[in-house]
Amino acid sequence: MSLSETIKLTRQKALMNQEEFAEALHVSLTSVNRWEVGKSIPNISAMKSIKAFCQKNGYSYELIEKEWLYSRMEAKK
């Protein structure tokens, strides 16, 4: 599963639209949209927000983190 898919799935599990998810993470709607379509990846600050969101709501963060690390490694190639 890709990073974009795991982020989208987490948002959908929370029964949120992109705008609500962006507000919960304190990021822009554009950021969430770009993550979900695979045009960008969250920065470290956004990842901390995603982790806090997952912990607060009982969602798994490990797959998101794994895919994020993989995406960063691929970007450096």
XYZ file of C-alpha atoms in Angstrom:
77
model
C 0.000 0.000 0.000
C 1.346 3.448 -0.862
C 1.704 6.421 1.467
C -1.097 8.244 -0.324
C -3.413 5.268 0.153
C -2.576 4.846 3.838
C -3.202 8.527 4.560
C -6.503 8.451 2.687
C -7.570 5.249 4.444
C -6.787 6.765 7.849
C -8.865 9.844 6.998
C -11.743 7.689 5.780
C -11.636 5.529 8.919
C -12.084 8.726 10.909
C -15.144 9.523 8.750
C -13.659 12.899 7.814
C -13.504 14.757 4.557
C -10.190 16.258 3.481
C -11.007 19.663 4.959
C -11.867 18.223 8.380
C -8.741 16.073 8.344
C -6.601 19.081 7.416
C -8.074 21.075 10.304
C -7.427 18.214 12.735
C -3.789 18.065 11.607
C -3.346 21.853 11.446
C -2.321 21.731 7.791
C -3.876 23.103 4.635
C -6.543 21.343 2.612
C -4.161 21.541 -0.340
C -1.537 19.592 1.608
C -3.934 16.756 2.404
C -5.120 16.641 -1.196
C -1.558 16.527 -2.548
C -0.631 13.726 -0.122
C -3.649 11.661 -1.108
C -3.023 11.946 -4.846
C 0.696 11.276 -4.392
C 1.981 14.675 -5.525
C 3.835 15.308 -2.268
C 4.590 13.740 1.087
C 4.108 15.201 4.568
C 7.017 17.050 6.132
C 8.301 16.069 9.572
C 5.977 18.510 11.335
C 2.948 17.090 9.536
C 4.090 13.558 10.349
C 4.134 14.476 14.046
C 0.563 15.738 13.684
C -0.488 12.557 11.898
C 1.126 10.459 14.626
C -0.678 12.420 17.356
C -3.971 12.082 15.449
C -3.515 8.317 15.094
C -2.603 7.866 18.752
C -5.533 9.987 19.921
C -8.014 8.059 17.762
C -6.586 4.560 18.122
C -5.411 4.186 14.514
C -2.221 2.456 13.455
C 0.613 4.850 12.645
C 3.298 2.280 11.841
C 2.296 1.682 8.210
C 2.089 5.415 7.517
C 5.553 5.913 9.000
C 6.965 2.956 7.046
C 5.566 4.244 3.749
C 6.763 7.780 4.529
C 10.315 6.579 5.188
C 10.235 4.534 1.982
C 8.992 7.572 0.009
C 11.800 9.708 1.396
C 14.412 7.116 0.473
C 13.013 6.850 -3.060
C 13.067 10.635 -3.451
C 16.778 10.717 -2.637
C 17.662 8.324 -5.472
